[in-house]
JSON list of C-alpha atoms in Angstrom, two decimals:
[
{"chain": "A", "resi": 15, "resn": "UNK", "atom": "CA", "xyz": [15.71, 97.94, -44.00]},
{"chain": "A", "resi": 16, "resn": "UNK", "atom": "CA", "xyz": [12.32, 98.27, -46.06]},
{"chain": "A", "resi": 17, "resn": "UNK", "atom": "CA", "xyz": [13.04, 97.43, -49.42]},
{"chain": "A", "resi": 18, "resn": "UNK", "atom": "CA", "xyz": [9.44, 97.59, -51.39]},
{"chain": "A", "resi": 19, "resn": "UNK", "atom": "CA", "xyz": [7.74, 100.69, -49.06]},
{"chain": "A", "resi": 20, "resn": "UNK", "atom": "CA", "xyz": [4.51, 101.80, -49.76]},
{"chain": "A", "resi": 21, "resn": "UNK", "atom": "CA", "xyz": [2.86, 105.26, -48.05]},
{"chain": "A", "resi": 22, "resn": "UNK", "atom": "CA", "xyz": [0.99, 106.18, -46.41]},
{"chain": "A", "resi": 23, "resn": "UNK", "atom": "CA", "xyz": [0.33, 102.94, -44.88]},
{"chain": "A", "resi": 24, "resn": "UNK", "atom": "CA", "xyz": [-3.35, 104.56, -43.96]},
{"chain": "A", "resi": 25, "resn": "UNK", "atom": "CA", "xyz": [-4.76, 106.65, -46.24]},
{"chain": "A", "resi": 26, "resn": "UNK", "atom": "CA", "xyz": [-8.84, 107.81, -46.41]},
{"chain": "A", "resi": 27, "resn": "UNK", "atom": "CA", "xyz": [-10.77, 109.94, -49.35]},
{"chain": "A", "resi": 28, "resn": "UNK", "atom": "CA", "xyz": [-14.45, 110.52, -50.18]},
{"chain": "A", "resi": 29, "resn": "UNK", "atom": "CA", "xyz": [-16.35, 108.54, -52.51]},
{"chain": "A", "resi": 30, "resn": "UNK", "atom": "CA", "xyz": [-15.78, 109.91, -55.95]},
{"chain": "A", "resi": 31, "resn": "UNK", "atom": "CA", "xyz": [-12.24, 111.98, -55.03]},
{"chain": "A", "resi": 32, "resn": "UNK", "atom": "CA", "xyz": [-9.30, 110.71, -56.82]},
{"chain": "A", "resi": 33, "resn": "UNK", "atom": "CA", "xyz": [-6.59, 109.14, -55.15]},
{"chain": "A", "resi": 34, "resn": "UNK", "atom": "CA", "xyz": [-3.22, 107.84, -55.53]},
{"chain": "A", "resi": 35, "resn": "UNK", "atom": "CA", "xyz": [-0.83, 105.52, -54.09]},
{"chain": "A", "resi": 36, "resn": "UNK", "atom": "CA", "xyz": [2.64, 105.08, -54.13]},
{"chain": "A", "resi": 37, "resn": "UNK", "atom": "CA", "xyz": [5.14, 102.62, -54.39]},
{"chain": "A", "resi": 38, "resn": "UNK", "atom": "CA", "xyz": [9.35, 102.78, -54.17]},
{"chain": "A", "resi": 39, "resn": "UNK", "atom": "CA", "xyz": [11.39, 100.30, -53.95]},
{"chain": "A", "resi": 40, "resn": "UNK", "atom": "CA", "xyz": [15.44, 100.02, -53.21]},
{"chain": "A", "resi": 41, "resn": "UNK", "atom": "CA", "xyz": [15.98, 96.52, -55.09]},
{"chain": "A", "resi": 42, "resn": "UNK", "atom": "CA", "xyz": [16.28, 98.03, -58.54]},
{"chain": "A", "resi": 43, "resn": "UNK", "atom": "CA", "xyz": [13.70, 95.29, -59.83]},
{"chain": "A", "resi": 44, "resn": "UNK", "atom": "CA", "xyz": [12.66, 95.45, -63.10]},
{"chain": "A", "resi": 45, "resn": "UNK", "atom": "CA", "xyz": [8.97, 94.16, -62.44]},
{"chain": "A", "resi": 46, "resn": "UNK", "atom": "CA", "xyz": [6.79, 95.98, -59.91]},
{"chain": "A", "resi": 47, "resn": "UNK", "atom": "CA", "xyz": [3.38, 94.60, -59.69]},
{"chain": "A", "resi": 48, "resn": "UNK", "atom": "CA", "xyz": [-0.16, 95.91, -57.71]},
{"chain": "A", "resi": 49, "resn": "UNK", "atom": "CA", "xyz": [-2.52, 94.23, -55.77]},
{"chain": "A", "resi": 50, "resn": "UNK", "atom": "CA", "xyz": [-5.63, 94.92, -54.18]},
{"chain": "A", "resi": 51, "resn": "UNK", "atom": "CA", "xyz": [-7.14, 92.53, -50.70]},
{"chain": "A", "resi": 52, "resn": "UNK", "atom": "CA", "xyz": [-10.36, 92.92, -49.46]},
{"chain": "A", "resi": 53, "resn": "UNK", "atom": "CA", "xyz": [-11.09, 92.20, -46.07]},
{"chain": "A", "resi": 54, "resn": "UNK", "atom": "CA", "xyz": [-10.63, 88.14, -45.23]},
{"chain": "A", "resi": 55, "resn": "UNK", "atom": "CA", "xyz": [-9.55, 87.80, -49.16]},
{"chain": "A", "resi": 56, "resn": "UNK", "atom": "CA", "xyz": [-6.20, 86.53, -50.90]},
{"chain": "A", "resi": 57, "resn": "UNK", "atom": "CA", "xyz": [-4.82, 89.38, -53.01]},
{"chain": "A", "resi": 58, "resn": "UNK", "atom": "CA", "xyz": [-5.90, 89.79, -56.21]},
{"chain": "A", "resi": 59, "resn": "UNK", "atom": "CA", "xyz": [-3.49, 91.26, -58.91]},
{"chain": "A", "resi": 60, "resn": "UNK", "atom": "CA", "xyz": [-4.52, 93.85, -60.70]},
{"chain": "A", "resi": 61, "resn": "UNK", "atom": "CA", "xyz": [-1.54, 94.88, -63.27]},
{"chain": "A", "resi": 62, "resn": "UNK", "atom": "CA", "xyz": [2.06, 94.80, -63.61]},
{"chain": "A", "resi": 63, "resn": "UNK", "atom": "CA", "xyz": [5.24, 96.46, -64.88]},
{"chain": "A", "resi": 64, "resn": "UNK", "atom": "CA", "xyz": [7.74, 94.67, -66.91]},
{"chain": "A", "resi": 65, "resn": "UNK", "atom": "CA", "xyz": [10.38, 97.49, -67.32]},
{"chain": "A", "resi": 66, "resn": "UNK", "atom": "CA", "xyz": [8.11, 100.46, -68.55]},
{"chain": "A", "resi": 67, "resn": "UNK", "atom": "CA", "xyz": [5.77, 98.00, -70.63]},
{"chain": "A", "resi": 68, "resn": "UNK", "atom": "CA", "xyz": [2.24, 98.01, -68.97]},
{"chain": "A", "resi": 69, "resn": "UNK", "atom": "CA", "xyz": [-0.22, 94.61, -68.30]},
{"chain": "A", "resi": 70, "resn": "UNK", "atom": "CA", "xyz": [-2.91, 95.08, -66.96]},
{"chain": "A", "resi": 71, "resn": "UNK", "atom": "CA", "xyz": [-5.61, 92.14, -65.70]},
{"chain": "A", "resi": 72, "resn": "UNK", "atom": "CA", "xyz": [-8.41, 91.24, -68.15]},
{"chain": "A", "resi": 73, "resn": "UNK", "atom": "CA", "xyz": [-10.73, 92.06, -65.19]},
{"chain": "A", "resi": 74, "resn": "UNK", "atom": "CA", "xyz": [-8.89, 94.93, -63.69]},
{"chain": "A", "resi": 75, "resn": "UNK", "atom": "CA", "xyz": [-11.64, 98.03, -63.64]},
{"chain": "A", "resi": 76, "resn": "UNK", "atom": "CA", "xyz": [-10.71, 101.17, -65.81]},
{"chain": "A", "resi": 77, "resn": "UNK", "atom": "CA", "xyz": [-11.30, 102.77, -62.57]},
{"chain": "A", "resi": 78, "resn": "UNK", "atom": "CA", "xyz": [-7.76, 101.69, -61.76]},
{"chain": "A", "resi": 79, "resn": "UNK", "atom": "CA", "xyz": [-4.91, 103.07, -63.69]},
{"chain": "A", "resi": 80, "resn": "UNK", "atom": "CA", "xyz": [-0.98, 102.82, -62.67]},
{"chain": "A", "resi": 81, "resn": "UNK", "atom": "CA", "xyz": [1.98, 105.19, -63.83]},
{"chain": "A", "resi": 82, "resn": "UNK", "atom": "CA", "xyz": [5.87, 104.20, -63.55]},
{"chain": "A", "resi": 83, "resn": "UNK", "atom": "CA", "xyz": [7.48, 106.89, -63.98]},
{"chain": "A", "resi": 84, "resn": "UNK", "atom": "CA", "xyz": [11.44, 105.42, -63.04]},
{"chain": "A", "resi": 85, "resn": "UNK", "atom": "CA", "xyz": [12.85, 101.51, -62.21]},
{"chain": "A", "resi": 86, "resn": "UNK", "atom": "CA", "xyz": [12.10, 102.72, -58.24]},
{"chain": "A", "resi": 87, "resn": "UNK", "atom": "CA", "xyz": [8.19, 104.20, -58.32]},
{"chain": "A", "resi": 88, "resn": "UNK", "atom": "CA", "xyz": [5.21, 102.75, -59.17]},
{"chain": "A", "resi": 89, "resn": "UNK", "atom": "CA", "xyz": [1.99, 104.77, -58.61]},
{"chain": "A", "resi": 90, "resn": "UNK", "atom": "CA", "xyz": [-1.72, 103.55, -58.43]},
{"chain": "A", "resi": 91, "resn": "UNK", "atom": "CA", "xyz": [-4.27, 105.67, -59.19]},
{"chain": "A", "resi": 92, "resn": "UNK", "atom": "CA", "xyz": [-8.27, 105.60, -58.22]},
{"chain": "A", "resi": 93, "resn": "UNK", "atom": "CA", "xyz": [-9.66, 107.77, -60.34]},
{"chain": "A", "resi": 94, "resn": "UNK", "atom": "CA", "xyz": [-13.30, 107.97, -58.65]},
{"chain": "A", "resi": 95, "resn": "UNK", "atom": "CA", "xyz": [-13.00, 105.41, -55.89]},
{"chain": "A", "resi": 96, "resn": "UNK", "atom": "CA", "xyz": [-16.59, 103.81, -55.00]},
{"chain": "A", "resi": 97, "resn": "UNK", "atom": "CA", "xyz": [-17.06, 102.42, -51.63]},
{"chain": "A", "resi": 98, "resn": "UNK", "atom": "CA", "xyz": [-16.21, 99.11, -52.70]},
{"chain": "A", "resi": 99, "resn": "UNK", "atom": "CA", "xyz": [-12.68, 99.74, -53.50]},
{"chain": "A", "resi": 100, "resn": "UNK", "atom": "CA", "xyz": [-12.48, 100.08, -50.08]},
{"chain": "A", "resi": 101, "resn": "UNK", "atom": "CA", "xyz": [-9.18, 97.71, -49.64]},
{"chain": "A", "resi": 102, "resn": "UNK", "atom": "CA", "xyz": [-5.70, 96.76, -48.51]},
{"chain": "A", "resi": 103, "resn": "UNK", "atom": "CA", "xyz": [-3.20, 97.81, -51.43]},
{"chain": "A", "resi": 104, "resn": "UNK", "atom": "CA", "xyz": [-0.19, 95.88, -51.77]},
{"chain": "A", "resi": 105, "resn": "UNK", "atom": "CA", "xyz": [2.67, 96.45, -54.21]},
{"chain": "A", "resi": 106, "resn": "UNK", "atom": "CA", "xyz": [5.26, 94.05, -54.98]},
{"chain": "A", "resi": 107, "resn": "UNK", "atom": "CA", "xyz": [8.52, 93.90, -57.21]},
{"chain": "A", "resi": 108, "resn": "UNK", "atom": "CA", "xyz": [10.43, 91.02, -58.75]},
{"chain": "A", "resi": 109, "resn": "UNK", "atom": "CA", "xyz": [13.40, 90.36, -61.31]},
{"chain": "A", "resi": 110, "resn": "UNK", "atom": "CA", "xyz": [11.82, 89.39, -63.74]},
{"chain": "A", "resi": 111, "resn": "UNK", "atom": "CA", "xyz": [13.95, 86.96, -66.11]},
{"chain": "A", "resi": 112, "resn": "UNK", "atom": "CA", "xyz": [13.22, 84.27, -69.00]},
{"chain": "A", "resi": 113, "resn": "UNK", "atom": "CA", "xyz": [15.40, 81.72, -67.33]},
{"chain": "A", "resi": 114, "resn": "UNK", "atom": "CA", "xyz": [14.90, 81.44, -64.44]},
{"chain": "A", "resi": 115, "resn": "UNK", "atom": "CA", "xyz": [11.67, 82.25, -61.45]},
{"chain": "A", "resi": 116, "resn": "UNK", "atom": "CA", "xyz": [12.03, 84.73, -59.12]},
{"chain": "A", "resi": 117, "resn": "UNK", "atom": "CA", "xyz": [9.92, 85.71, -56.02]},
{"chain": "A", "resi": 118, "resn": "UNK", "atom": "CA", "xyz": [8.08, 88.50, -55.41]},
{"chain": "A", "resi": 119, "resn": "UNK", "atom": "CA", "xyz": [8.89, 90.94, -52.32]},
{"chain": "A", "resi": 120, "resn": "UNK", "atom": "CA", "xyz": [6.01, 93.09, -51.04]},
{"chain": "A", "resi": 121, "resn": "UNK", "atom": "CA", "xyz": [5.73, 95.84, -49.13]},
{"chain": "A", "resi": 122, "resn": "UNK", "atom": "CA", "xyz": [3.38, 96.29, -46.18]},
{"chain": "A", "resi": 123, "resn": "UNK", "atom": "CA", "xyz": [0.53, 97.80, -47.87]},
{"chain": "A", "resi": 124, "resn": "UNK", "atom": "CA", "xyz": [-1.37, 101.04, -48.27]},
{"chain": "A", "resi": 125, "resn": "UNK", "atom": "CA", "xyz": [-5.26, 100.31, -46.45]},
{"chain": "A", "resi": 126, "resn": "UNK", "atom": "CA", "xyz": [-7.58, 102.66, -48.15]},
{"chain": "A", "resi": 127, "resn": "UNK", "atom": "CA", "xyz": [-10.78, 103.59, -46.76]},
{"chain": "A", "resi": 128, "resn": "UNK", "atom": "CA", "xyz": [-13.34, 105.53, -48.74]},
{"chain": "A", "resi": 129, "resn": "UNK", "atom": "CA", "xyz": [-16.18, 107.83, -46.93]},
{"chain": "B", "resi": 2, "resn": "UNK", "atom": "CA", "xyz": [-2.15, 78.61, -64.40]},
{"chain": "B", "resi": 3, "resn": "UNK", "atom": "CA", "xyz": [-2.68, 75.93, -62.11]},
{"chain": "B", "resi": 4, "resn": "UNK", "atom": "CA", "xyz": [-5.07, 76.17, -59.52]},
{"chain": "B", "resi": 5, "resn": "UNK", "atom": "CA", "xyz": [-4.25, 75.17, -55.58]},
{"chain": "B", "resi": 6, "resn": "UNK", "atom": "CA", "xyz": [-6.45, 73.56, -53.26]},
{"chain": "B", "resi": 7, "resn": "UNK", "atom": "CA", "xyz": [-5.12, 74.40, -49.38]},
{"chain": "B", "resi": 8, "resn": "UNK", "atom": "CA", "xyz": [-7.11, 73.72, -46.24]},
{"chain": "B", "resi": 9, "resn": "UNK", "atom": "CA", "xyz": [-8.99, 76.50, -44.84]},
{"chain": "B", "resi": 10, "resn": "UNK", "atom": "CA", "xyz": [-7.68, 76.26, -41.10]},
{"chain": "B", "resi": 11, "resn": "UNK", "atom": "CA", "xyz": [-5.10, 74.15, -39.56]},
{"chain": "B", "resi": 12, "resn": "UNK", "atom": "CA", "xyz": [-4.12, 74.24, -35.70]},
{"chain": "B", "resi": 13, "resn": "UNK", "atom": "CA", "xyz": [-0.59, 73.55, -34.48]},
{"chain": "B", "resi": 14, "resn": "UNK", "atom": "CA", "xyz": [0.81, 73.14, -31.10]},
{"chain": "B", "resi": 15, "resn": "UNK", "atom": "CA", "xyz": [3.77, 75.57, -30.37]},
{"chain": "B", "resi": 16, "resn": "UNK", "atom": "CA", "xyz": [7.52, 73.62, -30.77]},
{"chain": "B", "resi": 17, "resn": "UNK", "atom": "CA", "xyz": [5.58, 71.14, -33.07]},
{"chain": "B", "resi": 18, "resn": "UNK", "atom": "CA", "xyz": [6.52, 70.84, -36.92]},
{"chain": "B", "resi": 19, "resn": "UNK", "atom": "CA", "xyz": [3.77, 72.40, -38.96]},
{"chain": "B", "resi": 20, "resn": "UNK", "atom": "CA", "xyz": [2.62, 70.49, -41.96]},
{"chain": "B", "resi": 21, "resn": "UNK", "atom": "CA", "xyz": [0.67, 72.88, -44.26]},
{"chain": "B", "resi": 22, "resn": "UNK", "atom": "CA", "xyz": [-0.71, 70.53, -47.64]},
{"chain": "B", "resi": 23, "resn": "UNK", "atom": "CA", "xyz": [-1.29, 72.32, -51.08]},
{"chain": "B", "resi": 24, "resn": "UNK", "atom": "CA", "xyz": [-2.79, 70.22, -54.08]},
{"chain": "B", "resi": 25, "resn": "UNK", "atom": "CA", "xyz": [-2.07, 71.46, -57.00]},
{"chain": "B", "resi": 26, "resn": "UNK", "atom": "CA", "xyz": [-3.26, 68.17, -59.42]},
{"chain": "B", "resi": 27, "resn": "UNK", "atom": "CA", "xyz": [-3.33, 70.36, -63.15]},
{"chain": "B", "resi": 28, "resn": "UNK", "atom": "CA", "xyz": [0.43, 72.03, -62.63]},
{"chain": "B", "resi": 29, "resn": "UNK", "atom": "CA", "xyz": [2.23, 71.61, -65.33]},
{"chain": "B", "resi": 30, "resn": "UNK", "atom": "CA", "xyz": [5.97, 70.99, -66.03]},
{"chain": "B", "resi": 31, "resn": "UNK", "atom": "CA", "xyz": [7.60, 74.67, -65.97]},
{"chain": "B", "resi": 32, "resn": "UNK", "atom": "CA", "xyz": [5.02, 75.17, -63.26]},
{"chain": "B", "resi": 33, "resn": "UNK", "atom": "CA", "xyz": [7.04, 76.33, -59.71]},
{"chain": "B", "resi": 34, "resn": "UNK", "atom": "CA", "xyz": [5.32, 76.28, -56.14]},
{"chain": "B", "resi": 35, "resn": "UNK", "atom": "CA", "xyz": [5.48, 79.32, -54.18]},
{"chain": "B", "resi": 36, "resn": "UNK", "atom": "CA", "xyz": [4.92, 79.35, -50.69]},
{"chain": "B", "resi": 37, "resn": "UNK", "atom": "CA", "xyz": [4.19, 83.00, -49.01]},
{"chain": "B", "resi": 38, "resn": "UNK", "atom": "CA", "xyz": [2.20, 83.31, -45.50]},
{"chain": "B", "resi": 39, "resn": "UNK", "atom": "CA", "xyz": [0.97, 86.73, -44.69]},
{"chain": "B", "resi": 40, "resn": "UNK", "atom": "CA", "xyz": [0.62, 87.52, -40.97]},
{"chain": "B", "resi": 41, "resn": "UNK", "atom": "CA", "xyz": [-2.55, 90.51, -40.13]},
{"chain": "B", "resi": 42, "resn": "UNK", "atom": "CA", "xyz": [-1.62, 93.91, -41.29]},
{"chain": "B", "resi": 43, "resn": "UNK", "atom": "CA", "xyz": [1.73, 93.32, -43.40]},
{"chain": "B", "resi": 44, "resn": "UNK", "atom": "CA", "xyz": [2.45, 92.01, -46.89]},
{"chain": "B", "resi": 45, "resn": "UNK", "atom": "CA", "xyz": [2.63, 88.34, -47.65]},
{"chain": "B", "resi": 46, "resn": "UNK", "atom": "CA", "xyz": [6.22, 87.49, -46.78]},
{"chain": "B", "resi": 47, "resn": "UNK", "atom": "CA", "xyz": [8.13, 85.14, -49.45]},
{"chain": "B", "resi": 48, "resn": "UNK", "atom": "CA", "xyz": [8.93, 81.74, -47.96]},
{"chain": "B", "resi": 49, "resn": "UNK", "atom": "CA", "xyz": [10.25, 79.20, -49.78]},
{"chain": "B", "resi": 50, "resn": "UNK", "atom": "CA", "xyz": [9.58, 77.81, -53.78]},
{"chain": "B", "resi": 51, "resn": "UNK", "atom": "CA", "xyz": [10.72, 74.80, -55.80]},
{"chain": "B", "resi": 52, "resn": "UNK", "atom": "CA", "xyz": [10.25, 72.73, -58.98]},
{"chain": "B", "resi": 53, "resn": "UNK", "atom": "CA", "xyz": [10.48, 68.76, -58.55]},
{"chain": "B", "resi": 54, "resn": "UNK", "atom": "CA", "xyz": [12.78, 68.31, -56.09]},
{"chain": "B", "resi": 55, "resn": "UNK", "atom": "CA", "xyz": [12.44, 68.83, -51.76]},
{"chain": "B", "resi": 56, "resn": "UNK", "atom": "CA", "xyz": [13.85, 72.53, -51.08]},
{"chain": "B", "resi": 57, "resn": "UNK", "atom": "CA", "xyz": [15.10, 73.55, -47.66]},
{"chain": "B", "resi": 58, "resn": "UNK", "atom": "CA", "xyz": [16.08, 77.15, -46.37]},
{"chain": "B", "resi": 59, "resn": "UNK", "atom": "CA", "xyz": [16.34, 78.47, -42.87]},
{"chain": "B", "resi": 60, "resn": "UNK", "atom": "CA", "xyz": [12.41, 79.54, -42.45]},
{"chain": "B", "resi": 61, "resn": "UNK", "atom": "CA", "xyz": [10.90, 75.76, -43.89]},
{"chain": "B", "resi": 62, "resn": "UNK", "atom": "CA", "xyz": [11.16, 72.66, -45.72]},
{"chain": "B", "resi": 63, "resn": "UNK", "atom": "CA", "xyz": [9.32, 71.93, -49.25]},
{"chain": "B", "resi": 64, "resn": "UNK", "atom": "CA", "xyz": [8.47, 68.52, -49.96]},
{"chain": "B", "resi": 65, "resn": "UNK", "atom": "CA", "xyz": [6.85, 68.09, -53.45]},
{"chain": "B", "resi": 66, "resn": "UNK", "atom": "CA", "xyz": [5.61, 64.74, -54.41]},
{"chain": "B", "resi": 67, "resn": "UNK", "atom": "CA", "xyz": [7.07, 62.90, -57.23]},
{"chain": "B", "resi": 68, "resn": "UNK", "atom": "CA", "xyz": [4.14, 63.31, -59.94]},
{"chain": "B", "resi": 69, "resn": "UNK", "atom": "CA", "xyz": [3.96, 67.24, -58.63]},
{"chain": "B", "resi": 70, "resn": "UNK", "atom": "CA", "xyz": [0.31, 67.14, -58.18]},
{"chain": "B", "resi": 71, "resn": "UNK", "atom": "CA", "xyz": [0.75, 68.15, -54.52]},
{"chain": "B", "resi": 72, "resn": "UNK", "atom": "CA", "xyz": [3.33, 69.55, -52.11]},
{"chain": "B", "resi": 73, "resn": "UNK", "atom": "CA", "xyz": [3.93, 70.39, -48.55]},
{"chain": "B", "resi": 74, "resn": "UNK", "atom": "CA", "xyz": [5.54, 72.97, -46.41]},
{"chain": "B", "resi": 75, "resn": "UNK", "atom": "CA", "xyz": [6.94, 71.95, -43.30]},
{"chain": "B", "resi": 76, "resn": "UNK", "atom": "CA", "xyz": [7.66, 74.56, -40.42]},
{"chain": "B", "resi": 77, "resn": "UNK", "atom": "CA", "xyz": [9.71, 72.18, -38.71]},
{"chain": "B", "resi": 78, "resn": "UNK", "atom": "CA", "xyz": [9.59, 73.49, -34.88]},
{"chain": "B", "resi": 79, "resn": "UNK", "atom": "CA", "xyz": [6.49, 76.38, -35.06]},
{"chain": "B", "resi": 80, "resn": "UNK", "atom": "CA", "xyz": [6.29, 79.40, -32.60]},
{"chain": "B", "resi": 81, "resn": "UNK", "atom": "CA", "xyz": [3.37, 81.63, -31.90]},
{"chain": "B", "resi": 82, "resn": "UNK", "atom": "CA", "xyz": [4.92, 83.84, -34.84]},
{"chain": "B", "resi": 83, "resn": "UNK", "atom": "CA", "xyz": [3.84, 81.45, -37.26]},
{"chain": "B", "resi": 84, "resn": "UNK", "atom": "CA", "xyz": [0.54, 82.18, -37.10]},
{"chain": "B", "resi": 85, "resn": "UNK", "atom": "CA", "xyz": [-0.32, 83.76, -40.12]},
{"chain": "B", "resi": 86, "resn": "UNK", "atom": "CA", "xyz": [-2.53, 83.13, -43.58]},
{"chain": "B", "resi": 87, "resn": "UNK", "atom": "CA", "xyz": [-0.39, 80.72, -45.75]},
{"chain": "B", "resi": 88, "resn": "UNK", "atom": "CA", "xyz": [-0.14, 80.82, -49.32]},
{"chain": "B", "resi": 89, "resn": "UNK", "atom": "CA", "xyz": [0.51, 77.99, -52.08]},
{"chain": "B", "resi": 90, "resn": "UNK", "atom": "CA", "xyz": [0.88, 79.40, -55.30]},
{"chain": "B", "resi": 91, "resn": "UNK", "atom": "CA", "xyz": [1.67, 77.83, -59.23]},
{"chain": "B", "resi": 92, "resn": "UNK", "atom": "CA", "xyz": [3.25, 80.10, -61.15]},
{"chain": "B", "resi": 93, "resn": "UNK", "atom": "CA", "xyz": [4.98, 79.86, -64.75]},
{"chain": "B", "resi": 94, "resn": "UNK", "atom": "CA", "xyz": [8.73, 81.38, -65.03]},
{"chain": "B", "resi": 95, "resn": "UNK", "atom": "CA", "xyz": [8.35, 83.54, -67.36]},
{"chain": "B", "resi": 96, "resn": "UNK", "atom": "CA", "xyz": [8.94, 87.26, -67.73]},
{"chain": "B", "resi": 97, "resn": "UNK", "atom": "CA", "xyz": [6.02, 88.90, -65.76]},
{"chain": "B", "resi": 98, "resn": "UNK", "atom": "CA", "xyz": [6.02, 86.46, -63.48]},
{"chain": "B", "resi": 99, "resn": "UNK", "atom": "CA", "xyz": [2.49, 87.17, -62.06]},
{"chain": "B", "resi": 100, "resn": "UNK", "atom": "CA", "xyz": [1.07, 85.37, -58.91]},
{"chain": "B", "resi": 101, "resn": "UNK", "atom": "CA", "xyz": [-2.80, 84.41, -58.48]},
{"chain": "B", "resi": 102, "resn": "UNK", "atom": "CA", "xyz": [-3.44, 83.81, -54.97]},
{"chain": "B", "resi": 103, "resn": "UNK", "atom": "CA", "xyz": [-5.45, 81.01, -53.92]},
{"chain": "B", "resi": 104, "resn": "UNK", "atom": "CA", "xyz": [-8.12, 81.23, -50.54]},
{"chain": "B", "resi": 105, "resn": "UNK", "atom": "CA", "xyz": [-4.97, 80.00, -48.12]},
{"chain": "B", "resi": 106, "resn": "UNK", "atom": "CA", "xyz": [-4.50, 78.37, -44.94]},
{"chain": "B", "resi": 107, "resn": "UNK", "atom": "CA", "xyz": [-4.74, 80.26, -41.87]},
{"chain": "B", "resi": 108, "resn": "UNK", "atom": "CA", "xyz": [-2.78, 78.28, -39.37]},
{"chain": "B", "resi": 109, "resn": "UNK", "atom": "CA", "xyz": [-2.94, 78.93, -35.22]},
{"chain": "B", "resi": 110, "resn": "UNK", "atom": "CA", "xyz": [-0.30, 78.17, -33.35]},
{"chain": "B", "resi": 111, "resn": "UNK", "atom": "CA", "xyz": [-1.01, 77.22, -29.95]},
{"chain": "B", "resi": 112, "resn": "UNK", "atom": "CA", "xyz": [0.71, 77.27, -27.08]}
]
């Protein structure tokens, strides 16, 4: 059974036209995380969730915001997507703990194209 | 966080054991390795991790040398589904737990 899903898996909008992506997962981890890949490129994080505190990446665009509104969604939001955020979207989710590491699960991805 | 060095492409002959390197040479002490692969058109897919000592689990074997500077993961008999983009990753424990992704290997496995 999916446990970090991500839809649509496919999802297109013109240049400029906001857009959002969603995230729900069924592990009832406390850290949910975003990620964008470009074509032939490692992902690259771009914030995270630790319980409903926000961090975002120094170098994360303010083009790119994220909303969490319970423990099982996480949203991403483009909020005038340039042809260059053209991209693979992954999310992940974690437990997040002091004491000990935990991995990361991801889901399979949302693969935005922008006209 | 520590930064990994991973070859770019490795080729592997189907049934063989699959020895994927990862230098990581500035980790530090609370530093773990992470091993993910990602195979085309899915999420990376959590393999194995460790500390200082070898780890073993069902998918692959972790050897981690004893100064930590590098570490290997060992698919011990590979199968066409191994091919995939493979991961090596230094990461702190500590709350967020965030993962920077080196370039990765891509390994092929051949039959």
């Amino acid at each position: 059974d999916a446990m970090v899903i991500q839809n649509p898996r496919y999802q297109v909008t013109q240049f400029g036209k906001p857009v959002t992506l969603s995230c729900s997962q069924t592990l009832n981890h406390n850290v949910m995380y975003w990620y964008q890949q470009k074509s032939s490129q490692a992902p690259k994080l771009l914030f995270h969730y630790y319980d409903k505190d926000f961090n975002n990446e120094a170098d994360t665009p303010d083009n790119f915001q994220s909303r969490r509104p319970n423990t099982s969604f996480c949203f991403l939001d483009i909020r005038s997507p340039g042809l260059g955020d053209a991209a693979m979207y992954l999310c992940a989710t974690s437990r997040g703990s002091t004491v000990s590491n935990q991995p990361q699960h991801f889901g399979d991805g949302t693969r935005l194209s922008i006209l | 966080d520590a930064k990994t060095t991973q070859p770019t492409s490795m080729d592997c002959a189907e049934g063989r054991a699959a020895n994927l390197p990862c230098n990581h040479s500035t980790i530090s002490g609370n530093e773990y390795v992470y091993w993910y692969r990602q195979i085309h058109s899915q999420g990376p897919q959590y393999i194995i991790h460790g500390l200082k000592n070898n780890e073993t689990n069902e998918m692959a074997s972790l050897i981690i040398t004893e100064d930590r500077k590098s570490s290997t993961l060992i698919l011990p008999h590979a199968t066409l589904r191994d091919t995939a983009v493979y991961y090596c990753i230094v990461r702190v424990a500590d709350t967020g737990n965030q993962f920077y992704f080196g370039t990765g290997t891509s390994l092929t496995v051949i039959p």
